[in-house]
Short mmCIF file of C-alpha atoms in Angstrom, two decimals:
data_model
loop_
_atom_site.label_atom_id
_atom_site.label_comp_id
_atom_site.label_asym_id
_atom_site.label_seq_id
_atom_site.Cartn_x
_atom_site.Cartn_y
_atom_site.Cartn_z
CA UNK A 24 -19.90 26.01 -22.17
CA UNK A 25 -17.64 23.32 -20.76
CA UNK A 26 -18.10 22.15 -17.17
CA UNK A 27 -15.63 20.01 -15.17
CA UNK A 28 -17.27 16.69 -14.35
CA UNK A 29 -15.99 13.95 -12.09
CA UNK A 30 -17.52 10.54 -11.49
CA UNK A 31 -15.83 8.63 -8.67
CA UNK A 32 -16.60 5.36 -6.96
CA UNK A 33 -14.86 4.30 -3.78
CA UNK A 34 -12.72 1.88 -5.77
CA UNK A 35 -11.58 4.18 -8.55
CA UNK A 36 -12.28 7.20 -10.66
CA UNK A 37 -14.64 6.49 -13.56
CA UNK A 38 -14.73 9.75 -15.43
CA UNK A 39 -12.84 12.97 -15.14
CA UNK A 40 -12.80 15.86 -17.57
CA UNK A 41 -14.46 18.91 -19.04
CA UNK A 42 -17.75 18.19 -20.74
CA UNK A 43 -19.84 20.30 -23.07
CA UNK A 44 -23.29 19.14 -24.10
CA UNK A 45 -23.57 21.91 -26.72
CA UNK A 46 -27.07 22.92 -25.74
CA UNK A 47 -28.15 19.51 -24.58
CA UNK A 48 -27.71 18.21 -21.02
CA UNK A 49 -24.14 17.00 -20.47
CA UNK A 50 -25.23 14.59 -17.75
CA UNK A 51 -28.39 12.51 -17.63
CA UNK A 52 -29.04 10.25 -14.66
CA UNK A 53 -31.72 8.82 -12.40
CA UNK A 54 -32.20 11.04 -9.33
CA UNK A 55 -34.28 10.45 -6.22
CA UNK A 56 -37.22 12.28 -7.77
CA UNK A 57 -36.87 10.94 -11.31
CA UNK A 58 -34.69 11.41 -14.37
CA UNK A 59 -32.40 14.40 -14.30
CA UNK A 60 -30.65 16.25 -17.11
CA UNK A 61 -27.99 18.72 -16.03
CA UNK A 62 -27.22 21.78 -18.13
CA UNK A 63 -24.51 24.37 -17.46
CA UNK A 64 -25.43 26.96 -14.81
CA UNK A 65 -27.74 24.51 -13.07
CA UNK A 66 -28.67 25.62 -9.53
CA UNK A 67 -26.56 23.99 -6.76
CA UNK A 68 -28.11 20.61 -6.11
CA UNK A 69 -27.45 17.61 -3.92
CA UNK A 70 -29.48 14.53 -4.62
CA UNK A 71 -29.32 10.81 -4.04
CA UNK A 72 -29.22 8.64 -7.15
CA UNK A 73 -31.18 5.51 -7.91
CA UNK A 74 -29.55 2.52 -9.60
CA UNK A 75 -29.54 3.04 -13.34
CA UNK A 76 -27.70 4.11 -16.43
CA UNK A 77 -25.92 7.44 -16.59
CA UNK A 78 -25.16 9.29 -19.79
CA UNK A 79 -22.27 11.72 -20.17
CA UNK A 80 -22.33 13.89 -23.28
CA UNK A 81 -19.32 15.78 -24.57
CA UNK A 82 -19.97 17.28 -28.00
CA UNK A 83 -20.95 14.38 -30.19
CA UNK A 84 -19.22 11.86 -27.95
CA UNK A 85 -21.42 9.96 -25.52
CA UNK A 86 -20.25 7.80 -22.61
CA UNK A 87 -22.59 5.45 -20.82
CA UNK A 88 -21.98 4.32 -17.27
CA UNK A 89 -23.95 2.27 -14.85
CA UNK A 90 -24.33 3.45 -11.27
CA UNK A 91 -25.75 1.34 -8.49
CA UNK A 92 -26.97 4.38 -6.56
CA UNK A 93 -25.00 7.20 -4.98
CA UNK A 94 -25.03 10.98 -4.86
CA UNK A 95 -24.91 13.83 -7.34
CA UNK A 96 -23.54 17.21 -6.36
CA UNK A 97 -23.97 20.15 -8.72
CA UNK A 98 -22.01 23.29 -7.92
CA UNK A 99 -21.81 26.45 -10.04
CA UNK A 100 -18.29 25.60 -11.23
CA UNK A 101 -18.21 21.80 -11.18
CA UNK A 102 -20.27 18.63 -10.99
CA UNK A 103 -19.38 15.53 -8.97
CA UNK A 104 -20.99 12.11 -8.87
CA UNK A 105 -20.25 9.83 -5.92
CA UNK A 106 -21.24 6.51 -7.41
CA UNK A 107 -21.98 3.45 -5.29
CA UNK A 108 -20.68 0.68 -7.46
CA UNK A 109 -20.30 2.22 -10.85
CA UNK A 110 -19.06 0.13 -13.70
CA UNK A 111 -18.42 1.01 -17.26
CA UNK A 112 -21.21 -0.27 -19.46
CA UNK A 113 -18.80 -2.55 -21.34
CA UNK A 114 -17.98 -4.41 -18.13
CA UNK A 115 -21.50 -5.41 -17.25
CA UNK A 116 -22.04 -9.11 -17.47
CA UNK A 117 -25.56 -9.94 -18.52
CA UNK A 118 -25.42 -13.41 -16.97
CA UNK A 119 -24.36 -12.04 -13.58
CA UNK A 120 -27.23 -9.56 -13.66
CA UNK A 121 -29.70 -12.26 -14.69
CA UNK A 122 -28.44 -14.53 -11.93
CA UNK A 123 -28.76 -11.81 -9.29
CA UNK A 124 -32.28 -11.05 -10.47
CA UNK A 125 -33.30 -14.69 -10.38
CA UNK A 126 -32.01 -15.07 -6.84
CA UNK A 127 -33.80 -11.94 -5.73
CA UNK A 128 -37.08 -13.08 -7.24
CA UNK A 129 -36.78 -16.44 -5.53
CA UNK A 130 -36.30 -14.69 -2.24
CA UNK A 131 -39.22 -12.35 -2.92
CA UNK A 132 -41.50 -15.33 -3.44
CA UNK A 133 -40.88 -16.45 0.12
CA UNK A 134 -41.85 -14.63 3.32
CA UNK A 135 -39.61 -11.69 4.12
CA UNK A 136 -39.30 -9.04 6.76
CA UNK A 137 -39.89 -5.48 5.50
CA UNK A 138 -36.15 -4.67 5.57
CA UNK A 139 -35.28 -7.79 3.65
CA UNK A 140 -37.97 -6.96 1.16
CA UNK A 141 -36.62 -3.44 0.63
CA UNK A 142 -33.15 -4.87 0.14
CA UNK A 143 -34.43 -7.41 -2.35
CA UNK A 144 -36.30 -4.77 -4.30
CA UNK A 145 -33.08 -2.79 -4.47
CA UNK A 146 -31.16 -5.82 -5.80
CA UNK A 147 -33.94 -6.40 -8.31
CA UNK A 148 -33.89 -2.79 -9.50
CA UNK A 149 -30.13 -2.94 -9.87
CA UNK A 150 -30.24 -6.15 -11.86
CA UNK A 151 -32.99 -4.88 -14.12
CA UNK A 152 -31.24 -1.58 -14.77
CA UNK A 153 -28.09 -3.47 -15.74
CA UNK A 154 -29.99 -5.72 -18.09
CA UNK A 155 -31.71 -2.73 -19.70
CA UNK A 156 -28.42 -0.99 -20.24
CA UNK A 157 -26.58 -3.94 -21.71
CA UNK A 158 -29.53 -4.49 -24.08
CA UNK A 159 -29.55 -0.87 -25.19
CA UNK A 160 -25.89 -1.23 -26.02
CA UNK A 161 -26.48 -4.32 -28.09
CA UNK A 162 -29.32 -2.59 -29.92
CA UNK A 163 -32.12 -4.96 -29.10
CA UNK A 164 -35.27 -4.03 -27.20
CA UNK A 165 -35.64 -5.05 -23.53
CA UNK B 17 32.96 -32.02 15.36
CA UNK B 18 30.27 -32.44 12.66
CA UNK B 19 31.16 -34.32 9.53
CA UNK B 20 31.91 -32.40 6.35
CA UNK B 21 28.92 -33.94 4.61
CA UNK B 22 26.51 -32.76 7.31
CA UNK B 23 27.81 -29.19 7.13
CA UNK B 24 27.58 -29.12 3.35
CA UNK B 25 24.00 -30.38 3.31
CA UNK B 26 23.17 -27.77 5.95
CA UNK B 27 24.61 -25.05 3.69
CA UNK B 28 22.50 -26.25 0.78
CA UNK B 29 19.28 -26.19 2.79
CA UNK B 30 19.97 -22.69 4.08
CA UNK B 31 20.68 -21.58 0.50
CA UNK B 32 17.30 -22.91 -0.55
CA UNK B 33 15.60 -20.99 2.26
CA UNK B 34 17.44 -17.88 1.19
CA UNK B 35 16.17 -18.24 -2.37
CA UNK B 36 12.60 -18.41 -1.10
CA UNK B 37 12.86 -15.45 1.28
CA UNK B 38 14.51 -13.43 -1.47
CA UNK B 39 11.72 -14.24 -3.92
CA UNK B 40 9.10 -13.37 -1.30
CA UNK B 41 10.77 -10.04 -0.74
CA UNK B 42 10.55 -9.19 -4.44
CA UNK B 43 6.91 -10.28 -4.66
CA UNK B 44 6.01 -8.27 -1.54
CA UNK B 45 7.63 -5.16 -3.04
CA UNK B 46 5.53 -5.47 -6.21
CA UNK B 47 2.33 -6.10 -4.28
CA UNK B 48 3.11 -3.17 -2.00
CA UNK B 49 3.14 -0.83 -4.99
CA UNK B 50 -0.24 -2.13 -6.14
CA UNK B 51 -1.70 -1.85 -2.64
CA UNK B 52 -0.52 1.75 -2.40
CA UNK B 53 -2.17 2.55 -5.71
CA UNK B 54 -5.42 1.05 -4.42
CA UNK B 55 -5.27 3.23 -1.30
CA UNK B 56 -4.68 6.34 -3.41
CA UNK B 57 -7.60 5.47 -5.71
CA UNK B 58 -10.08 5.72 -2.82
CA UNK B 59 -9.00 9.23 -1.77
CA UNK B 60 -11.04 11.39 -4.19
CA UNK B 61 -14.25 9.64 -3.19
CA UNK B 62 -13.54 9.79 0.53
CA UNK B 63 -12.55 13.45 0.47
CA UNK B 64 -15.59 14.52 -1.53
CA UNK B 65 -17.81 12.44 0.72
CA UNK B 66 -16.52 14.20 3.83
CA UNK B 67 -16.97 17.60 2.20
CA UNK B 68 -20.59 16.87 1.27
CA UNK B 69 -21.20 15.40 4.73
CA UNK B 70 -19.93 18.55 6.45
CA UNK B 71 -22.09 20.82 4.31
CA UNK B 72 -25.17 18.69 4.76
CA UNK B 73 -24.71 18.36 8.52
CA UNK B 74 -24.54 22.14 8.75
CA UNK B 75 -27.88 22.42 7.02
CA UNK B 76 -29.56 19.75 9.10
CA UNK B 77 -28.53 21.11 12.50
CA UNK B 78 -31.81 20.23 14.19
CA UNK B 79 -31.57 16.65 13.09
CA UNK B 80 -29.63 14.24 15.27
CA UNK B 81 -28.84 11.08 13.41
CA UNK B 82 -28.00 8.18 15.79
CA UNK B 83 -24.55 7.96 14.19
CA UNK B 84 -23.78 11.47 15.45
CA UNK B 85 -25.21 11.01 18.95
CA UNK B 86 -22.87 10.09 21.81
CA UNK B 87 -24.31 7.37 24.02
CA UNK B 88 -24.03 6.81 27.76
CA UNK B 89 -23.11 3.12 27.88
CA UNK B 90 -19.65 1.77 27.22
CA UNK B 91 -20.24 -1.52 25.47
CA UNK B 92 -18.09 -1.72 22.39
CA UNK B 93 -17.70 -3.45 19.07
CA UNK B 94 -14.31 -3.59 17.40
CA UNK B 95 -13.86 -3.96 13.67
CA UNK B 96 -10.48 -5.65 13.62
CA UNK B 97 -8.56 -5.51 10.36
CA UNK B 98 -5.60 -7.89 10.11
CA UNK B 99 -3.87 -9.81 7.35
CA UNK B 100 -4.74 -13.33 6.29
CA UNK B 101 -1.18 -14.53 6.13
CA UNK B 102 1.82 -14.26 8.38
CA UNK B 103 5.56 -13.88 7.75
CA UNK B 104 5.24 -10.16 8.27
CA UNK B 105 7.03 -9.61 11.56
CA UNK B 106 4.98 -8.31 14.48
CA UNK B 107 2.41 -6.49 12.33
CA UNK B 108 -0.72 -8.36 13.39
CA UNK B 109 0.30 -8.97 16.99
CA UNK B 110 0.90 -5.23 17.38
CA UNK B 111 -2.60 -4.44 16.14
CA UNK B 112 -4.18 -7.10 18.34
CA UNK B 113 -2.21 -5.95 21.38
CA UNK B 114 -3.27 -2.34 20.78
CA UNK B 115 -6.93 -3.41 20.60
CA UNK B 116 -6.77 -5.45 23.80
CA UNK B 117 -5.07 -2.60 25.65
CA UNK B 118 -7.52 0.01 24.36
CA UNK B 119 -10.58 -2.05 25.20
CA UNK B 120 -9.30 -2.83 28.71
CA UNK B 121 -8.60 0.83 29.35
CA UNK B 122 -11.75 2.43 27.99
CA UNK B 123 -14.47 -0.16 28.01
CA UNK B 124 -15.49 -2.39 30.85
CA UNK B 125 -16.91 -5.79 30.09
CA UNK B 126 -16.71 -8.00 27.07
CA UNK B 127 -16.18 -6.44 23.68
CA UNK B 128 -17.73 -7.84 20.51
CA UNK B 129 -15.79 -8.17 17.31
CA UNK B 130 -16.15 -8.07 13.55
CA UNK B 131 -13.01 -9.46 11.96
CA UNK B 132 -11.59 -8.71 8.54
CA UNK B 133 -8.57 -10.98 8.21
CA UNK B 134 -7.75 -14.50 9.31
CA UNK B 135 -5.03 -13.65 11.83
CA UNK B 136 -7.28 -11.51 14.01
CA UNK B 137 -10.16 -13.94 13.69
CA UNK B 138 -8.08 -16.94 14.72
CA UNK B 139 -6.61 -15.08 17.68
CA UNK B 140 -10.03 -14.04 18.98
CA UNK B 141 -11.54 -17.46 18.36
CA UNK B 142 -8.75 -19.05 20.40
CA UNK B 143 -9.61 -16.79 23.34
CA UNK B 144 -13.34 -17.42 22.91
CA UNK B 145 -14.23 -13.81 22.18
CA UNK B 146 -17.59 -12.85 20.75
CA UNK B 147 -17.17 -12.58 16.99
CA UNK B 148 -20.29 -11.16 15.36
CA UNK B 149 -19.23 -11.38 11.73
CA UNK B 150 -16.16 -12.23 9.72
CA UNK B 151 -14.97 -11.47 6.21
CA UNK B 152 -11.57 -13.10 5.92
CA UNK B 153 -9.78 -14.46 2.89
CA UNK B 154 -10.04 -11.17 1.02
CA UNK B 155 -8.01 -11.08 -2.14
CA UNK B 156 -5.57 -8.32 -2.96
CA UNK B 157 -7.33 -5.09 -3.78
CA UNK B 158 -10.78 -6.44 -2.89
CA UNK B 159 -13.91 -4.74 -4.19
CA UNK B 160 -15.89 -2.88 -1.58
CA UNK B 161 -18.70 -5.42 -2.04
CA UNK B 162 -16.52 -8.05 -0.30
CA UNK B 163 -16.53 -6.20 3.01
CA UNK B 164 -20.06 -4.73 2.98
CA UNK B 165 -21.86 -7.65 4.68
CA UNK B 166 -19.44 -7.56 7.63
CA UNK B 167 -19.75 -3.79 7.97
CA UNK B 168 -23.54 -4.05 7.76
CA UNK B 169 -23.49 -6.57 10.62
CA UNK B 170 -21.44 -4.15 12.73
CA UNK B 171 -23.77 -1.24 11.99
CA UNK B 172 -26.77 -3.39 12.86
CA UNK B 173 -25.33 -4.07 16.32
CA UNK B 174 -25.03 -0.32 16.74
CA UNK B 175 -28.46 0.50 15.31
CA UNK B 176 -30.18 -1.96 17.61
CA UNK B 177 -28.38 -0.51 20.61
CA UNK B 178 -26.44 -3.65 21.52
CA UNK B 179 -23.21 -1.64 21.41
CA UNK B 180 -22.63 2.05 22.09
CA UNK B 181 -19.35 2.52 20.26
CA UNK B 182 -17.74 1.01 17.20
CA UNK B 183 -13.97 1.02 17.01
CA UNK B 184 -11.86 0.46 13.93
CA UNK B 185 -8.44 -1.18 14.39
CA UNK B 186 -5.84 -1.69 11.69
CA UNK B 187 -2.17 -1.16 10.90
CA UNK B 188 -1.78 2.35 9.55
CA UNK B 189 0.82 2.73 6.84
CA UNK B 190 3.39 5.39 7.78
CA UNK B 191 6.34 4.35 5.65
CA UNK B 192 7.83 1.16 4.31
CA UNK B 193 9.74 0.80 7.55
CA UNK B 194 6.99 1.95 9.90
CA UNK B 195 3.46 0.72 10.36
CA UNK B 196 1.43 1.93 13.26
CA UNK B 197 -1.21 -0.08 15.10
CA UNK B 198 -4.20 2.24 15.16
CA UNK B 199 -7.44 2.07 17.13
CA UNK B 200 -9.96 4.82 16.51
CA UNK B 201 -13.63 5.51 17.03
CA UNK B 202 -15.78 4.93 13.97
CA UNK B 203 -19.18 5.49 15.57
CA UNK B 204 -20.52 7.74 16.96
CA UNK B 205 -19.03 9.98 14.37
CA UNK B 206 -17.76 13.50 14.94
CA UNK B 207 -18.22 15.67 11.90
CA UNK B 208 -15.25 18.01 11.99
CA UNK B 209 -16.25 21.66 12.10
CA UNK B 210 -15.45 23.67 9.06
CA UNK B 211 -12.24 25.65 9.49
CA UNK B 212 -12.62 29.29 10.42
CA UNK B 213 -12.59 31.50 7.37
CA UNK B 214 -13.22 28.62 4.99
CA UNK B 215 -15.72 29.31 2.24
CA UNK B 216 -19.25 28.62 3.43
CA UNK B 217 -20.73 25.39 2.12
CA UNK B 218 -22.84 25.57 -1.01
CA UNK B 219 -26.51 26.27 -0.43
CA UNK B 220 -27.87 23.28 -2.26
CA UNK B 221 -31.31 22.34 -3.35
CA UNK B 222 -31.72 18.99 -1.58
CA UNK B 223 -33.53 16.11 -3.19
CA UNK B 224 -34.97 14.62 -1.04
CA UNK B 225 -34.63 16.62 2.24
CA UNK B 226 -31.19 17.23 3.85
CA UNK B 227 -32.11 14.80 6.64
CA UNK B 228 -32.75 11.99 4.20
CA UNK B 229 -29.59 12.74 2.27
CA UNK B 230 -27.69 12.60 5.56
CA UNK B 231 -29.34 9.25 6.34
CA UNK B 232 -28.00 7.90 3.07
CA UNK B 233 -24.57 9.51 3.39
CA UNK B 234 -23.58 8.36 6.87
CA UNK B 235 -23.63 4.57 6.35
CA UNK B 236 -21.74 5.06 3.07
CA UNK B 237 -19.16 7.08 4.93
CA UNK B 238 -18.69 4.35 7.52
CA UNK B 239 -18.27 1.74 4.77
CA UNK B 240 -15.72 3.91 3.01
CA UNK B 241 -13.70 4.28 6.21
CA UNK B 242 -13.55 0.53 6.75
CA UNK B 243 -12.72 -0.10 3.10
CA UNK B 244 -9.85 2.36 3.27
CA UNK B 245 -8.59 0.70 6.44
CA UNK B 246 -8.60 -2.71 4.72
CA UNK B 247 -6.60 -1.39 1.77
CA UNK B 248 -4.18 0.49 3.97
CA UNK B 249 -3.70 -2.59 6.12
CA UNK B 250 -2.77 -4.52 2.98
CA UNK B 251 -0.15 -1.93 2.13
CA UNK B 252 1.18 -2.20 5.69
CA UNK B 253 1.22 -5.97 5.45
CA UNK B 254 3.30 -6.03 2.29
CA UNK B 255 5.68 -3.41 3.70
CA UNK B 256 6.17 -5.45 6.85
CA UNK B 257 6.58 -8.65 4.87
CA UNK B 258 9.10 -7.06 2.56
CA UNK B 259 11.23 -5.90 5.50
CA UNK B 260 10.87 -9.23 7.32
CA UNK B 261 11.97 -11.12 4.22
CA UNK B 262 14.87 -8.74 3.65
CA UNK B 263 16.08 -9.46 7.19
CA UNK B 264 15.58 -13.19 6.71
CA UNK B 265 17.59 -13.14 3.48
CA UNK B 266 20.40 -11.29 5.21
CA UNK B 267 20.34 -13.64 8.22
CA UNK B 268 20.50 -16.63 5.87
CA UNK B 269 23.53 -15.06 4.15
CA UNK B 270 25.33 -14.63 7.48
CA UNK B 271 24.50 -18.18 8.43
CA UNK B 272 25.83 -19.53 5.13
CA UNK B 273 29.07 -17.65 5.72
CA UNK B 274 29.48 -19.15 9.19
CA UNK B 275 28.73 -22.63 7.91
CA UNK B 276 31.20 -22.25 5.04
CA UNK B 277 33.93 -21.33 7.52
CA UNK B 278 33.04 -24.39 9.62
CA UNK B 279 33.08 -26.59 6.51
CA UNK B 280 36.55 -25.34 5.54
CA UNK B 281 37.83 -25.90 9.05
CA UNK B 282 36.46 -29.43 9.12
CA UNK B 283 37.98 -30.13 5.70
CA UNK B 284 41.40 -28.80 6.76
CA UNK B 285 41.33 -30.75 9.99
CA UNK B 286 40.56 -33.95 8.09
CA UNK B 287 43.44 -33.35 5.73
CA UNK B 288 45.77 -32.53 8.61
CA UNK B 289 44.74 -35.67 10.46
CA UNK B 290 45.32 -37.76 7.32
CA UNK B 291 48.76 -36.21 6.79
CA UNK B 292 49.67 -36.91 10.39
CA UNK B 293 48.68 -40.56 9.89
CA UNK B 294 50.79 -40.86 6.73
CA UNK B 295 53.78 -39.14 8.28
CA UNK B 296 53.40 -41.24 11.42
CA UNK B 297 53.18 -44.41 9.33
CA UNK B 298 56.21 -43.49 7.24
CA UNK B 299 58.20 -42.70 10.37
CA UNK B 300 57.31 -46.07 11.88
CA UNK B 301 58.29 -47.90 8.66
CA UNK B 302 61.62 -46.12 8.52
CA UNK B 303 62.30 -46.92 12.19
CA UNK B 304 61.53 -50.61 11.76
CA UNK B 305 63.51 -50.86 8.47
CA UNK B 306 66.73 -49.67 10.08
#
């Protein structure tokens, strides 16, 4: 069963089309409460997303995206992802991610207010998720 | 009467100016198209966001997020979106004038500002206004990341209760020939009520609770609004610049025509004067020779 899926970030649309997982989840992503796989006829759901890779499956074709957080809305007839800063996996620069992670760790080593710390942890999670994804794509273990 | 040489060099310099204004007009037209595309690209996200926000707010009726709560005081922060460069007619001064008028009318006391764009920032700095944060020098079609720190600074002022209202000011794009200085309230935010007879919002399973989802949605929505304003302001800027340069090119053409007429007149007068001299000289020779 094919389901219309749309992944949009504020800057542009990242994916739009009918997807059919053929028995397997057509969308796998990292929700607020853990990893989520969405199958057709999923109950209506609205969840926040954590930074991480997102897998879109259409038949045998698989598309990987990276989302830096956002929201997932599942409706009976369509699924929408509002992605924070989503980039196609090919566009992720490993150096930029490494650099961001290094900066965040330096900041974490010093004294921080709780808000700053939460922000830093978020940056760190984002950088690590990016690194993981670009390594998966290159076929070497993290 | 100017000399012929002066007039001719004047014509050449005006022709050079005309070449530049003409080139700027063409460039502005191209950039306008790109800016319009950028504005359109943000629409699906913004529309969906508003839809989800409406549905969620309906579910969380008991919960009053500070962004939805009207406050008593009237201290204000203005997020002022202007362009970085000029040569675009009265675009930026219209926006700035609209802000000053609005603030004077509705809010007593000193307003604070967050500026996105050099023109607005420089104006406010000259008049010693309180600028909280600035993100100028944005490139064409900036990523949303470029404006987030400035928006975060504005929201912090609101969260900590230092201001009771946040306004957003920019030049709204109406058409290539019309841009409208716009000042509107960004926070507190009024979630529009669902239209009568519209399908009821989906009864979601919320993960986590609706309140927490709303907490995450609202700041994102504010950021999206500002981002859209920045992109739309860019479209307005290139429209205004295109028209300004078109007028300048035309004015230069008229000026060249006038100067050419003057040059011809000067040339003819010189020739006439020379002829008169020769004729006069010949006459005098003939008179003396007789």
